[in-house]
Coordinates of C-alpha atoms (C1' of nucleotides) in Angstrom, one line a residue:
Chain A
X1 CA -7.7 128.1 194.3
X2 CA -5.3 125.9 196.4
X3 CA -1.8 127.1 197.1
X4 CA -0.4 124.5 194.8
X5 CA -2.8 125.6 191.9
X6 CA -1.8 129.2 192.5
X7 CA 1.9 128.2 192.3
X8 CA 1.6 126.4 189.0
X9 CA -0.7 129.1 187.6
X10 CA 1.8 131.9 188.5
X11 CA 4.7 129.8 187.1
X12 CA 2.8 129.4 183.8
X13 CA 2.2 133.1 183.5
X14 CA 5.8 133.9 184.2
X15 CA 7.1 131.3 181.7
X16 CA 4.8 132.6 179.1
X17 CA 6.0 136.2 179.7
X18 CA 9.8 135.6 179.8
X19 CA 10.4 132.1 178.6
X20 CA 11.3 129.2 180.8
X21 CA 15.1 129.7 180.6
X22 CA 14.8 133.4 181.3
X23 CA 12.4 133.0 184.2
X24 CA 14.4 132.6 187.4
X25 CA 13.5 131.1 190.7
X26 CA 13.8 134.5 192.2
X27 CA 11.3 135.9 189.7
X28 CA 8.8 133.2 190.6
X29 CA 9.3 133.8 194.3
X30 CA 8.7 137.5 193.9
X31 CA 5.6 136.9 191.9
X32 CA 4.3 134.6 194.6
X33 CA 5.4 137.1 197.3
X34 CA 7.5 134.4 199.0
X35 CA 11.2 133.5 199.4
X36 CA 13.1 131.7 196.6
X37 CA 13.7 128.8 199.0
X38 CA 9.9 128.1 199.3
X39 CA 9.7 127.2 195.6
X40 CA 11.2 123.9 196.4
X41 CA 8.2 123.0 198.5
X42 CA 6.3 122.6 195.3
X43 CA 8.9 121.2 192.9
X44 CA 12.2 119.3 193.2
X45 CA 14.0 121.6 190.8
X46 CA 13.3 124.2 188.1
X47 CA 13.6 121.4 185.5
X48 CA 11.0 119.4 187.4
X49 CA 8.5 122.3 187.1
X50 CA 8.7 122.4 183.3
X51 CA 8.6 118.6 183.2
X52 CA 5.4 118.3 185.1
X53 CA 3.6 121.1 183.1
X54 CA 4.6 119.7 179.8
X55 CA 3.9 116.0 180.2
X56 CA 0.6 116.7 181.9
X57 CA -0.7 118.6 178.9
X58 CA 0.9 116.2 176.4
X59 CA -1.0 113.4 178.1
X60 CA -4.2 115.4 177.8
X61 CA -3.8 115.6 174.0
X62 CA -3.1 111.9 173.8
X63 CA -6.2 111.0 175.8
X64 CA -8.2 113.1 173.4
X65 CA -6.9 111.6 170.2
X66 CA -7.0 108.1 171.5
X67 CA -10.7 108.6 172.2
X68 CA -11.1 109.7 168.6
X69 CA -9.3 106.7 167.2
X70 CA -11.7 104.4 169.1
X71 CA -14.8 106.4 168.4
X72 CA -16.1 104.7 165.2
X73 CA -16.6 108.2 163.6
X74 CA -15.9 108.7 159.9
X75 CA -12.5 110.3 159.1
X76 CA -14.0 113.7 158.4
X77 CA -15.9 113.5 161.7
X78 CA -12.7 112.5 163.4
X79 CA -10.9 115.6 162.0
X80 CA -13.8 117.8 163.2
X81 CA -13.5 116.3 166.6
X82 CA -9.7 116.8 166.5
X83 CA -10.3 120.5 165.8
X84 CA -12.8 120.7 168.6
X85 CA -10.4 119.3 171.1
X86 CA -7.6 121.6 170.0
X87 CA -9.8 124.7 170.1
X88 CA -11.2 123.7 173.5
X89 CA -7.8 123.1 175.2
X90 CA -6.3 126.2 173.6
X91 CA -9.1 128.2 174.9
X92 CA -9.3 126.8 178.4
X93 CA -5.5 126.4 179.0
X94 CA -3.7 128.5 176.5
X95 CA -0.6 129.0 178.6
X96 CA 0.0 125.3 179.1
X97 CA -0.7 124.5 175.5
X98 CA 1.8 127.2 174.6
X99 CA 4.5 125.2 176.4
X100 CA 4.1 122.4 173.9
X101 CA 5.2 124.8 171.1
X102 CA 7.7 127.1 172.9
X103 CA 9.4 125.3 175.7
X104 CA 9.8 121.6 175.1
X105 CA 13.3 122.2 173.9
X106 CA 14.3 123.1 177.5
X107 CA 13.6 119.6 178.9
X108 CA 16.6 117.7 180.1
X109 CA 18.2 115.0 178.0
X110 CA 16.3 111.8 178.5
X111 CA 13.0 113.6 179.2
X112 CA 13.5 115.6 176.0
X113 CA 13.8 112.4 174.1
X114 CA 10.7 111.0 175.8
X115 CA 8.7 114.2 174.9
X116 CA 9.8 114.1 171.2
X117 CA 8.7 110.5 171.2
X118 CA 5.3 111.4 172.5
X119 CA 5.0 114.2 170.0
X120 CA 6.0 111.9 167.1
X121 CA 3.4 109.4 168.3
X122 CA 0.7 112.0 168.3
X123 CA 1.6 113.0 164.7
X124 CA 1.5 109.3 163.7
X125 CA -2.1 109.1 165.2
X126 CA -3.1 112.1 163.1
X127 CA -1.6 110.6 160.0
X128 CA -3.5 107.4 160.8
X129 CA -6.8 109.4 160.6
X130 CA -5.7 111.0 157.3
X131 CA -4.6 107.7 155.7
X132 CA -7.8 106.0 156.7
X133 CA -9.7 108.9 155.1
X134 CA -7.8 108.6 151.9
X135 CA -8.3 104.8 151.8
X136 CA -12.0 105.1 152.3
X137 CA -12.3 107.9 149.6
X138 CA -13.5 110.6 152.0
X139 CA -10.3 112.5 151.5
X140 CA -8.4 113.2 148.2
X141 CA -5.0 111.6 147.6
X142 CA -2.7 114.1 149.4
X143 CA 0.6 113.4 151.2
X144 CA -0.4 112.4 154.7
X145 CA 2.8 113.4 156.4
X146 CA 2.9 116.9 154.8
X147 CA -0.8 117.6 155.3
X148 CA -0.5 116.3 158.9
X149 CA 2.1 119.0 159.6
X150 CA -0.1 121.6 157.8
X151 CA -3.3 120.8 159.7
X152 CA -1.5 120.7 163.0
X153 CA 0.1 124.0 162.1
X154 CA -3.3 125.5 161.8
X155 CA -4.3 124.2 165.2
X156 CA -1.1 124.8 167.2
X157 CA -1.4 128.5 166.8
X158 CA -4.7 128.8 168.5
X159 CA -3.3 129.3 172.0
X160 CA -1.4 132.5 170.9
X161 CA -4.5 133.8 169.2
X162 CA -6.4 133.3 172.4
X163 CA -3.8 135.2 174.3
X164 CA -3.4 138.1 171.8
X165 CA -6.8 138.8 170.4
X166 CA -9.9 140.5 171.7
X167 CA -12.1 138.7 174.2
X168 CA -15.2 138.6 172.0
X169 CA -13.3 136.6 169.4
X170 CA -12.6 133.8 171.8
X171 CA -16.0 132.2 171.6
X172 CA -14.8 128.6 171.1
X173 CA -17.9 127.6 169.2
X174 CA -17.3 130.3 166.6
X175 CA -13.6 129.6 166.4
X176 CA -14.2 126.0 165.9
X177 CA -16.7 126.6 163.1
X178 CA -14.3 129.0 161.3
X179 CA -11.5 126.5 161.4
X180 CA -13.7 123.6 160.4
X181 CA -14.9 125.5 157.4
X182 CA -11.3 126.3 156.5
X183 CA -9.7 122.9 157.0
X184 CA -12.3 120.4 155.7
X185 CA -12.6 121.6 152.1
X186 CA -8.8 121.2 151.8
X187 CA -9.0 117.5 152.7
X188 CA -12.3 116.3 151.1
X189 CA -12.5 114.9 147.6
Chain B
X1 CA 32.2 130.5 152.7
X2 CA 33.7 133.6 154.4
X3 CA 34.7 133.5 158.0
X4 CA 31.8 135.7 158.9
X5 CA 29.3 133.5 157.0
X6 CA 30.8 130.5 158.8
X7 CA 30.3 132.2 162.1
X8 CA 26.6 133.0 161.6
X9 CA 25.9 129.6 160.2
X10 CA 27.5 127.8 163.2
X11 CA 25.6 130.2 165.6
X12 CA 22.3 129.3 163.8
X13 CA 23.0 125.6 164.1
X14 CA 23.8 125.9 167.8
X15 CA 20.8 128.1 168.6
X16 CA 18.6 125.6 166.8
X17 CA 20.1 122.7 168.8
X18 CA 20.0 124.2 172.3
X19 CA 17.9 127.3 172.1
X20 CA 19.4 130.8 172.2
X21 CA 19.3 131.2 176.0
X22 CA 20.9 127.8 176.6
X23 CA 23.6 128.3 174.0
X24 CA 26.6 130.0 175.7
X25 CA 29.4 132.0 174.2
X26 CA 31.7 129.2 175.2
X27 CA 29.7 126.6 173.3
X28 CA 29.8 128.8 170.2
X29 CA 33.6 129.3 170.5
X30 CA 34.1 125.5 170.9
X31 CA 32.0 124.8 167.8
X32 CA 34.1 127.3 165.9
X33 CA 37.4 126.0 167.3
X34 CA 38.3 129.4 168.6
X35 CA 38.5 131.2 171.9
X36 CA 35.4 132.7 173.6
X37 CA 37.0 136.2 173.3
X38 CA 37.0 135.9 169.5
X39 CA 33.2 135.8 169.3
X40 CA 33.3 139.5 169.9
X41 CA 35.1 140.1 166.7
X42 CA 31.8 139.3 164.9
X43 CA 29.1 140.7 167.3
X44 CA 29.0 143.3 170.0
X45 CA 27.2 141.0 172.4
X46 CA 25.2 137.8 172.6
X47 CA 22.0 139.9 172.3
X48 CA 23.4 141.5 169.2
X49 CA 23.8 138.1 167.6
X50 CA 20.1 137.2 167.9
X51 CA 19.1 140.7 167.0
X52 CA 20.9 140.6 163.6
X53 CA 19.7 137.2 162.7
X54 CA 16.1 137.9 163.6
X55 CA 15.6 141.3 162.0
X56 CA 17.4 140.2 158.8
X57 CA 14.9 137.4 158.2
X58 CA 12.0 139.5 159.3
X59 CA 12.9 142.1 156.7
X60 CA 13.1 139.4 154.1
X61 CA 9.5 138.4 154.7
X62 CA 8.4 142.0 154.6
X63 CA 10.1 142.6 151.3
X64 CA 8.3 139.6 150.0
X65 CA 4.8 140.5 151.0
X66 CA 5.3 144.2 150.0
X67 CA 6.0 142.9 146.5
X68 CA 2.9 140.9 146.6
X69 CA 0.8 143.9 147.7
X70 CA 2.0 145.9 144.8
X71 CA 1.8 143.2 142.2
X72 CA -1.7 143.7 140.8
X73 CA -2.3 139.9 141.2
X74 CA -5.8 138.8 142.2
X75 CA -6.3 137.9 145.9
X76 CA -6.1 134.1 145.3
X77 CA -3.0 134.6 143.2
X78 CA -1.5 136.7 146.0
X79 CA -2.2 133.9 148.5
X80 CA -0.5 131.4 146.1
X81 CA 2.5 133.7 146.0
X82 CA 2.5 134.1 149.7
X83 CA 2.7 130.3 150.0
X84 CA 5.5 130.2 147.5
X85 CA 7.5 132.7 149.4
X86 CA 7.1 130.9 152.7
X87 CA 7.9 127.5 151.2
X88 CA 11.0 128.8 149.5
X89 CA 12.4 130.7 152.5
X90 CA 11.6 127.7 154.8
X91 CA 13.4 125.4 152.5
X92 CA 16.4 127.6 151.8
X93 CA 16.9 129.0 155.3
X94 CA 15.0 126.8 157.8
X95 CA 17.2 127.6 160.7
X96 CA 16.8 131.4 160.5
X97 CA 13.1 131.1 159.8
X98 CA 12.8 129.0 162.9
X99 CA 14.1 131.9 165.0
X100 CA 11.0 133.8 164.1
X101 CA 8.9 131.2 165.8
X102 CA 11.2 130.1 168.6
X103 CA 13.5 132.8 169.7
X104 CA 12.0 136.3 169.3
X105 CA 11.0 136.3 172.9
X106 CA 14.7 136.5 173.9
X107 CA 15.1 139.9 172.3
X108 CA 15.9 142.7 174.7
X109 CA 13.2 145.2 175.8
X110 CA 12.9 147.9 173.1
X111 CA 14.0 145.5 170.3
X112 CA 11.4 143.0 171.5
X113 CA 8.8 145.7 171.1
X114 CA 10.1 146.6 167.6
X115 CA 10.0 142.9 166.5
X116 CA 6.4 142.4 167.8
X117 CA 5.5 145.6 165.9
X118 CA 7.0 144.1 162.7
X119 CA 5.2 140.8 163.2
X120 CA 1.9 142.6 163.8
X121 CA 2.5 144.7 160.7
X122 CA 3.1 141.5 158.7
X123 CA -0.1 140.0 159.9
X124 CA -2.0 143.2 159.0
X125 CA -0.6 142.9 155.4
X126 CA -1.9 139.3 155.2
X127 CA -5.3 140.4 156.5
X128 CA -5.3 143.1 153.9
X129 CA -5.0 140.4 151.2
X130 CA -7.8 138.4 152.8
X131 CA -10.2 141.4 153.2
X132 CA -9.6 142.5 149.6
X133 CA -10.4 138.9 148.5
X134 CA -13.7 138.9 150.5
X135 CA -14.6 142.3 149.2
X136 CA -14.1 141.3 145.6
X137 CA -16.0 138.0 146.1
X138 CA -13.0 135.7 145.4
X139 CA -13.1 134.6 149.0
X140 CA -16.1 133.6 151.2
X141 CA -17.1 135.7 154.2
X142 CA -14.8 134.4 156.9
X143 CA -13.2 136.2 159.8
X144 CA -10.0 137.7 158.4
X145 CA -8.1 137.9 161.7
X146 CA -8.8 134.3 162.6
X147 CA -8.2 132.9 159.2
X148 CA -5.0 135.0 158.9
X149 CA -3.7 133.2 162.0
X150 CA -4.8 129.9 160.7
X151 CA -3.2 130.3 157.2
X152 CA 0.1 131.6 158.8
X153 CA -0.1 128.7 161.2
X154 CA 0.1 126.3 158.2
X155 CA 3.0 128.1 156.7
X156 CA 5.0 128.8 159.9
X157 CA 5.6 125.1 160.5
X158 CA 7.4 124.5 157.2
X159 CA 10.8 125.1 158.6
X160 CA 10.6 122.3 161.2
X161 CA 9.1 120.0 158.6
X162 CA 12.2 120.7 156.5
X163 CA 14.5 120.0 159.4
X164 CA 12.8 116.8 160.5
X165 CA 11.5 115.0 157.5
X166 CA 13.1 113.0 154.8
X167 CA 15.1 114.7 152.1
X168 CA 13.0 113.5 149.2
X169 CA 10.0 115.3 150.7
X170 CA 11.7 118.6 150.6
X171 CA 11.1 119.3 146.9
X172 CA 9.8 122.9 147.3
X173 CA 7.6 122.6 144.1
X174 CA 5.8 119.6 145.5
X175 CA 5.4 121.0 149.0
X176 CA 4.1 124.3 147.5
X177 CA 1.6 122.4 145.4
X178 CA 0.4 120.3 148.3
X179 CA -0.1 123.3 150.5
X180 CA -1.8 125.3 147.8
X181 CA -4.3 122.6 147.2
X182 CA -5.0 122.4 151.0
X183 CA -5.3 126.2 151.6
X184 CA -7.1 127.6 148.7
X185 CA -10.4 125.6 148.9
X186 CA -10.8 126.8 152.4
X187 CA -10.8 130.4 151.3
X188 CA -12.6 130.4 148.0
X189 CA -16.4 130.9 147.6
Chain C
dG1 C1' 5.8 126.2 205.6
dT2 C1' 8.7 130.2 206.0
dC3 C1' 12.8 132.7 206.2
dT4 C1' 18.4 133.9 206.3
dA5 C1' 22.5 133.0 204.5
dT6 C1' 25.4 131.1 201.4
dA7 C1' 27.7 127.4 198.8
dA8 C1' 29.0 126.1 194.1
dT9 C1' 28.7 126.9 189.6
dT10 C1' 28.3 129.2 185.3
dC11 C1' 27.9 133.0 182.4
dG12 C1' 28.9 137.4 179.5
dA13 C1' 32.3 140.4 178.7
dT14 C1' 36.9 142.8 179.0
dA15 C1' 41.9 143.9 179.5
dG16 C1' 46.1 143.3 177.5
dA17 C1' 50.0 140.6 175.4
dC18 C1' 51.2 138.8 170.9
Chain D
dG1 C1' 42.6 138.4 164.6
dT2 C1' 44.1 135.3 168.2
dC3 C1' 45.0 133.9 172.7
dT4 C1' 45.5 133.9 178.4
dA5 C1' 43.5 135.3 182.4
dT6 C1' 40.0 136.9 185.0
dC7 C1' 36.4 140.1 186.8
dG8 C1' 31.8 140.9 188.3
dA9 C1' 27.3 139.4 188.2
dA10 C1' 23.7 136.1 188.2
dT11 C1' 21.9 131.5 188.9
dT12 C1' 20.2 127.0 191.1
dA13 C1' 20.0 124.8 195.1
dT14 C1' 20.8 123.6 200.0
dA15 C1' 21.6 124.0 205.1
dG16 C1' 19.6 125.1 209.2
dA17 C1' 17.0 128.2 212.4
dC18 C1' 12.2 129.5 213.5

DNA sequence: GTCTATAATTCGATAGAC
DNA sequence: GTCTATCGAATTATAGAC
C-alpha cells in the first residue's frame, strides 16, 4: 500500500471510531506515527480530508446508478442491480460508505449544499426506476418517494452490518440474495 | 411550553442543524437569547445534555417493544405494531429519534457502552419476533440477524423523511400503511 | 518529507455579583 | 435565575530548520 493509501485508510478508521469532528489532527498523526504537521502533506486542511473521501464515494454511487439507468434492464432487474451495487460497495468499502450516512453534515457550507444536491439527485434517479416500474405494471401503485426512502433505508445500513457482524455473514452473494428476496416482493404487483 | 421544555427543544433543533459536536454552548445560549452561563441551570455539562436526550428516547423504544413482546399478538401482527410505533415516534419526535442514528457516537466512554448495549438489546428483541415467526411458519426461513438489520433500516430513516419531505406526506396512517405493504410480503411465506 | 515550536482561535466551564 | 468576566485546556494550521 502506498503511503497516501495508508494515510487515507488510517483516517477512515479513525473517523469511523470517533467521528470526524472528534478526531483531531493529533489523533491522526499519532495513529500514523508521525508529527501533526505532516498531515498537511496529504491534505490542505481537515475539511479537505472529509471532502475528498465523501465526494469520491458519492461519485462512485452515481456512476453505478447511471449505468443502471442506461442498461435497458427491466425495472425489477434494475432494482436487483441496485441492491447488488450497494451490497458490493458496502462490503468492499464499508468505512467510506459509512461517511455518506454519518459525516456529510460536517462538510463546509457550499460543499455541504453540493453534497445534499448530489444525494437528492441520487434519490431522484432511484425514484425514476420506481416510477418506470409502476408505469409498466411491474410494480404495484405505491408512493415512489416514500418507498424510495424505505428501500434506500434497507440498503444504507449494510455498511454497519458489515462492520459489526460475524465474518461468515459477510458473503456478499448471500447478503445480496437475502435482501433481494426481502425487497422485491414488497414492490411487485 | 415550560422554560425547561423550551430549552431542550431549542437544543434539539440546534443539534439537528449543526451536529452535537459542532453546536457550542454559546450557539445554544444565543438561540435561547440568554447567557452561556445560564445553560448550566438546565444541564450539568454539554455531555449531560446529549445523555439525557438519547437515553430518554431509547427507553421509549424499549417500552414500546417490550409491550409488543408481551402482547400475545401473532408475529406478523407484532411486526405491524413495530412499524406503527416507529412511524409514530418518528412523526411526533423526529429530532430526538434522529439522535439515535446520528449522535450516539458522541456519548462519553461508559455511557457510550451502555447505549450500544441498549441498542443491541433492542435488536435482539426484534430478532426474537422474527425467529418466533419463522418457528411458527408465519415467516419464511430467512436470516433473522440480516433481516433484522434490513427491517430496522427501513424504519430508522423515517425521521429524516419527516424532516425533509412535504407536509402532506406526513400523514402517519398513510405512511404506516405504505411501509406495512412493503415490509410484510418480504417476510411472509 | 520530517520535525520543533508556536501562533491564533475557540471551547467548556466556573466564580461571584446582582 | 441572570449576568460579567475569565480561566484553562484543546484545536487547526503555519513558519522555518533539517
